[in-house]
Amino acid sequence: MRPTTFLDNPLFTALAARSIRENGTPALPFGTGRTSPVAADDVAQVVATILRDPREHTGKVYELTGPRALGMTEVAQEFSKALGRTVTYRDVPLQRWRTEVLANAGLPQHTEQHIATMAQLHRANRYDRATTDVERITGKRPLTVEEFVAVRKDFYLG
């Protein structure tokens, strides 16, 4: 299993929620990088499906992604639809984001470093891919950003 970034990651949950509540803007250092985040529930469904009958999957590699790759402006539009309010993406320089946002998130140091690396990879457009592996294996389309956020609306709006 090779999941792309998780929708459940602090980049798209706790850190995004805080800045959306404060100023309607997920402030992240992704630049124009595109991403196709996948929900952990979708990955779990793939794993469960494979474990029920692993024979046909032996030796195969699956790239697990959300349904399509999005730029952060498009991600913000998905948040807007799900939350019923205007959300706009604001790109911030990585170092400023690390010192002003990430360092104050209360995360363990190793998690902070991991998330900073993921931010750099997003900026370098390393998550710009989308596959049909989740749907092909489970028979259901992976959650969109809008669907993921909509069921967690109270979390994002506080």
PDB file of C-alpha atoms in Angstrom:
ATOM      1  CA  MET A   1       0.000   0.000   0.000  1.00  0.00           C
ATOM      2  CA  ARG A   2       1.321   3.405  -0.953  1.00  0.00           C
ATOM      3  CA  PRO A   3      -1.207   5.962   0.202  1.00  0.00           C
ATOM      4  CA  THR A   4      -0.658   9.539  -0.791  1.00  0.00           C
ATOM      5  CA  THR A   5      -1.053  12.096   1.987  1.00  0.00           C
ATOM      6  CA  PHE A   6      -3.946  11.393   4.341  1.00  0.00           C
ATOM      7  CA  LEU A   7      -6.929  13.709   4.638  1.00  0.00           C
ATOM      8  CA  ASP A   8      -6.732  12.846   8.344  1.00  0.00           C
ATOM      9  CA  ASN A   9      -3.246  14.412   8.553  1.00  0.00           C
ATOM     10  CA  PRO A  10      -2.897  17.557  10.723  1.00  0.00           C
ATOM     11  CA  LEU A  11      -2.153  19.511   7.520  1.00  0.00           C
ATOM     12  CA  PHE A  12      -5.770  19.035   6.455  1.00  0.00           C
ATOM     13  CA  THR A  13      -7.361  18.727   9.901  1.00  0.00           C
ATOM     14  CA  ALA A  14      -6.080  20.500  13.029  1.00  0.00           C
ATOM     15  CA  LEU A  15      -3.817  23.033  11.306  1.00  0.00           C
ATOM     16  CA  ALA A  16      -6.372  23.809   8.596  1.00  0.00           C
ATOM     17  CA  ALA A  17      -9.237  24.033  11.107  1.00  0.00           C
ATOM     18  CA  ARG A  18      -7.397  26.516  13.283  1.00  0.00           C
ATOM     19  CA  SER A  19      -6.611  28.902  10.436  1.00  0.00           C
ATOM     20  CA  ILE A  20     -10.079  28.505   8.885  1.00  0.00           C
ATOM     21  CA  ARG A  21     -11.700  29.450  12.209  1.00  0.00           C
ATOM     22  CA  GLU A  22      -9.322  32.394  12.681  1.00  0.00           C
ATOM     23  CA  ASN A  23      -9.470  33.910   9.197  1.00  0.00           C
ATOM     24  CA  GLY A  24     -11.249  31.615   6.714  1.00  0.00           C
ATOM     25  CA  THR A  25      -7.963  30.564   5.198  1.00  0.00           C
ATOM     26  CA  PRO A  26      -6.018  27.348   5.313  1.00  0.00           C
ATOM     27  CA  ALA A  27      -2.537  28.870   5.415  1.00  0.00           C
ATOM     28  CA  LEU A  28      -0.070  26.284   4.144  1.00  0.00           C
ATOM     29  CA  PRO A  29       3.280  26.406   2.332  1.00  0.00           C
ATOM     30  CA  PHE A  30       2.190  24.304  -0.653  1.00  0.00           C
ATOM     31  CA  GLY A  31       2.602  26.923  -3.364  1.00  0.00           C
ATOM     32  CA  THR A  32       0.999  25.703  -6.571  1.00  0.00           C
ATOM     33  CA  GLY A  33       1.588  22.031  -5.752  1.00  0.00           C
ATOM     34  CA  ARG A  34      -1.307  19.689  -6.376  1.00  0.00           C
ATOM     35  CA  THR A  35      -2.404  16.928  -4.039  1.00  0.00           C
ATOM     36  CA  SER A  36      -4.787  13.986  -3.913  1.00  0.00           C
ATOM     37  CA  PRO A  37      -5.307  13.272  -0.215  1.00  0.00           C
ATOM     38  CA  VAL A  38      -6.971  10.005   0.724  1.00  0.00           C
ATOM     39  CA  ALA A  39      -9.079   9.302   3.809  1.00  0.00           C
ATOM     40  CA  ALA A  40      -7.662   6.779   6.270  1.00  0.00           C
ATOM     41  CA  ASP A  41     -11.064   5.030   6.180  1.00  0.00           C
ATOM     42  CA  ASP A  42     -10.652   4.444   2.446  1.00  0.00           C
ATOM     43  CA  VAL A  43      -7.175   2.987   2.972  1.00  0.00           C
ATOM     44  CA  ALA A  44      -8.555   0.755   5.744  1.00  0.00           C
ATOM     45  CA  GLN A  45     -11.283  -0.494   3.399  1.00  0.00           C
ATOM     46  CA  VAL A  46      -8.662  -1.390   0.784  1.00  0.00           C
ATOM     47  CA  VAL A  47      -6.581  -3.267   3.348  1.00  0.00           C
ATOM     48  CA  ALA A  48      -9.625  -5.106   4.719  1.00  0.00           C
ATOM     49  CA  THR A  49     -10.723  -6.095   1.215  1.00  0.00           C
ATOM     50  CA  ILE A  50      -7.273  -7.429   0.370  1.00  0.00           C
ATOM     51  CA  LEU A  51      -6.977  -9.331   3.650  1.00  0.00           C
ATOM     52  CA  ARG A  52     -10.284 -11.116   2.971  1.00  0.00           C
ATOM     53  CA  ASP A  53      -8.760 -12.666  -0.166  1.00  0.00           C
ATOM     54  CA  PRO A  54      -5.076 -11.800  -0.540  1.00  0.00           C
ATOM     55  CA  ARG A  55      -4.214 -14.294  -3.319  1.00  0.00           C
ATOM     56  CA  GLU A  56      -4.901 -12.025  -6.278  1.00  0.00           C
ATOM     57  CA  HIS A  57      -2.994  -9.139  -4.670  1.00  0.00           C
ATOM     58  CA  THR A  58       0.275 -10.911  -3.920  1.00  0.00           C
ATOM     59  CA  GLY A  59       3.232  -8.906  -5.193  1.00  0.00           C
ATOM     60  CA  LYS A  60       1.111  -5.961  -6.331  1.00  0.00           C
ATOM     61  CA  VAL A  61       1.673  -2.350  -5.330  1.00  0.00           C
ATOM     62  CA  TYR A  62      -1.290  -0.045  -4.929  1.00  0.00           C
ATOM     63  CA  GLU A  63      -1.107   3.737  -5.074  1.00  0.00           C
ATOM     64  CA  LEU A  64      -4.006   4.909  -2.923  1.00  0.00           C
ATOM     65  CA  THR A  65      -5.223   8.431  -3.575  1.00  0.00           C
ATOM     66  CA  GLY A  66      -8.297  10.550  -3.352  1.00  0.00           C
ATOM     67  CA  PRO A  67     -10.503  10.716  -6.462  1.00  0.00           C
ATOM     68  CA  ARG A  68      -8.532  13.507  -8.161  1.00  0.00           C
ATOM     69  CA  ALA A  69      -5.519  15.762  -7.755  1.00  0.00           C
ATOM     70  CA  LEU A  70      -6.339  19.313  -6.691  1.00  0.00           C
ATOM     71  CA  GLY A  71      -4.475  22.568  -6.375  1.00  0.00           C
ATOM     72  CA  MET A  72      -4.863  24.223  -2.986  1.00  0.00           C
ATOM     73  CA  THR A  73      -7.276  26.800  -4.402  1.00  0.00           C
ATOM     74  CA  GLU A  74      -9.484  23.866  -5.425  1.00  0.00           C
ATOM     75  CA  VAL A  75      -9.022  22.288  -1.979  1.00  0.00           C
ATOM     76  CA  ALA A  76     -10.210  25.564  -0.433  1.00  0.00           C
ATOM     77  CA  GLN A  77     -13.264  25.494  -2.722  1.00  0.00           C
ATOM     78  CA  GLU A  78     -14.068  21.973  -1.478  1.00  0.00           C
ATOM     79  CA  PHE A  79     -13.794  23.277   2.111  1.00  0.00           C
ATOM     80  CA  SER A  80     -16.108  26.179   1.191  1.00  0.00           C
ATOM     81  CA  LYS A  81     -18.789  23.862  -0.154  1.00  0.00           C
ATOM     82  CA  ALA A  82     -18.557  21.535   2.840  1.00  0.00           C
ATOM     83  CA  LEU A  83     -18.567  24.294   5.458  1.00  0.00           C
ATOM     84  CA  GLY A  84     -21.062  26.624   3.821  1.00  0.00           C
ATOM     85  CA  ARG A  85     -18.706  29.600   4.082  1.00  0.00           C
ATOM     86  CA  THR A  86     -15.979  31.133   1.980  1.00  0.00           C
ATOM     87  CA  VAL A  87     -12.583  29.529   2.452  1.00  0.00           C
ATOM     88  CA  THR A  88      -9.601  30.737   0.422  1.00  0.00           C
ATOM     89  CA  TYR A  89      -6.111  29.288   0.252  1.00  0.00           C
ATOM     90  CA  ARG A  90      -3.210  31.423   1.426  1.00  0.00           C
ATOM     91  CA  ASP A  91       0.286  30.292   0.504  1.00  0.00           C
ATOM     92  CA  VAL A  92       2.883  31.110   3.152  1.00  0.00           C
ATOM     93  CA  PRO A  93       6.664  30.731   3.070  1.00  0.00           C
ATOM     94  CA  LEU A  94       7.741  27.398   4.537  1.00  0.00           C
ATOM     95  CA  GLN A  95      10.087  28.784   7.189  1.00  0.00           C
ATOM     96  CA  ARG A  96       7.544  31.325   8.414  1.00  0.00           C
ATOM     97  CA  TRP A  97       4.861  28.615   8.528  1.00  0.00           C
ATOM     98  CA  ARG A  98       7.184  26.316  10.482  1.00  0.00           C
ATOM     99  CA  THR A  99       7.950  28.944  13.123  1.00  0.00           C
ATOM    100  CA  GLU A 100       4.541  30.637  13.355  1.00  0.00           C
ATOM    101  CA  VAL A 101       2.167  27.707  12.845  1.00  0.00           C
ATOM    102  CA  LEU A 102       3.787  24.320  13.041  1.00  0.00           C
ATOM    103  CA  ALA A 103       6.028  25.049  16.037  1.00  0.00           C
ATOM    104  CA  ASN A 104       2.961  26.174  17.998  1.00  0.00           C
ATOM    105  CA  ALA A 105       0.786  23.180  17.121  1.00  0.00           C
ATOM    106  CA  GLY A 106       1.853  21.165  20.164  1.00  0.00           C
ATOM    107  CA  LEU A 107       2.989  18.182  18.118  1.00  0.00           C
ATOM    108  CA  PRO A 108       5.856  15.879  19.073  1.00  0.00           C
ATOM    109  CA  GLN A 109       9.142  16.935  17.428  1.00  0.00           C
ATOM    110  CA  HIS A 110       9.293  13.893  15.109  1.00  0.00           C
ATOM    111  CA  THR A 111       5.709  14.547  13.947  1.00  0.00           C
ATOM    112  CA  GLU A 112       6.492  18.214  13.386  1.00  0.00           C
ATOM    113  CA  GLN A 113       9.513  17.274  11.253  1.00  0.00           C
ATOM    114  CA  HIS A 114       7.477  14.752   9.283  1.00  0.00           C
ATOM    115  CA  ILE A 115       4.742  17.289   8.548  1.00  0.00           C
ATOM    116  CA  ALA A 116       7.319  19.916   7.520  1.00  0.00           C
ATOM    117  CA  THR A 117       8.794  17.398   5.080  1.00  0.00           C
ATOM    118  CA  MET A 118       5.340  16.652   3.708  1.00  0.00           C
ATOM    119  CA  ALA A 119       4.759  20.383   3.212  1.00  0.00           C
ATOM    120  CA  GLN A 120       7.986  20.603   1.211  1.00  0.00           C
ATOM    121  CA  LEU A 121       6.938  17.618  -0.899  1.00  0.00           C
ATOM    122  CA  HIS A 122       3.562  19.233  -1.589  1.00  0.00           C
ATOM    123  CA  ARG A 123       5.285  22.430  -2.682  1.00  0.00           C
ATOM    124  CA  ALA A 124       7.521  20.356  -4.987  1.00  0.00           C
ATOM    125  CA  ASN A 125       4.343  18.821  -6.479  1.00  0.00           C
ATOM    126  CA  ARG A 126       5.221  15.279  -5.362  1.00  0.00           C
ATOM    127  CA  TYR A 127       1.601  14.446  -4.462  1.00  0.00           C
ATOM    128  CA  ASP A 128       0.171  15.319  -7.889  1.00  0.00           C
ATOM    129  CA  ARG A 129      -1.265  11.955  -8.804  1.00  0.00           C
ATOM    130  CA  ALA A 130      -4.600  10.214  -8.752  1.00  0.00           C
ATOM    131  CA  THR A 131      -5.377   6.557  -9.265  1.00  0.00           C
ATOM    132  CA  THR A 132      -8.492   4.436  -9.324  1.00  0.00           C
ATOM    133  CA  ASP A 133      -6.966   1.795  -7.018  1.00  0.00           C
ATOM    134  CA  VAL A 134      -9.300   2.502  -4.071  1.00  0.00           C
ATOM    135  CA  GLU A 135     -12.418   2.145  -6.212  1.00  0.00           C
ATOM    136  CA  ARG A 136     -11.073  -0.792  -8.201  1.00  0.00           C
ATOM    137  CA  ILE A 137     -10.334  -2.782  -5.043  1.00  0.00           C
ATOM    138  CA  THR A 138     -13.262  -1.767  -2.812  1.00  0.00           C
ATOM    139  CA  GLY A 139     -15.927  -1.044  -5.407  1.00  0.00           C
ATOM    140  CA  LYS A 140     -16.508   2.438  -3.976  1.00  0.00           C
ATOM    141  CA  ARG A 141     -15.103   5.815  -4.908  1.00  0.00           C
ATOM    142  CA  PRO A 142     -12.760   7.349  -2.319  1.00  0.00           C
ATOM    143  CA  LEU A 143     -14.043  10.310  -0.320  1.00  0.00           C
ATOM    144  CA  THR A 144     -13.577  13.759  -1.787  1.00  0.00           C
ATOM    145  CA  VAL A 145     -12.166  16.576   0.330  1.00  0.00           C
ATOM    146  CA  GLU A 146     -15.671  18.058   0.448  1.00  0.00           C
ATOM    147  CA  GLU A 147     -17.221  14.821   1.751  1.00  0.00           C
ATOM    148  CA  PHE A 148     -14.491  14.333   4.357  1.00  0.00           C
ATOM    149  CA  VAL A 149     -14.840  17.893   5.662  1.00  0.00           C
ATOM    150  CA  ALA A 150     -18.656  17.883   5.575  1.00  0.00           C
ATOM    151  CA  VAL A 151     -18.946  15.035   8.073  1.00  0.00           C
ATOM    152  CA  ARG A 152     -16.520  16.891  10.363  1.00  0.00           C
ATOM    153  CA  LYS A 153     -18.083  20.342   9.947  1.00  0.00           C
ATOM    154  CA  ASP A 154     -18.304  21.018  13.690  1.00  0.00           C
ATOM    155  CA  PHE A 155     -14.616  20.202  14.095  1.00  0.00           C
ATOM    156  CA  TYR A 156     -13.613  22.709  11.413  1.00  0.00           C
ATOM    157  CA  LEU A 157     -15.930  25.479  12.525  1.00  0.00           C
ATOM    158  CA  GLY A 158     -15.381  24.974  16.252  1.00  0.00           C
TER     159      GLY A 158
END
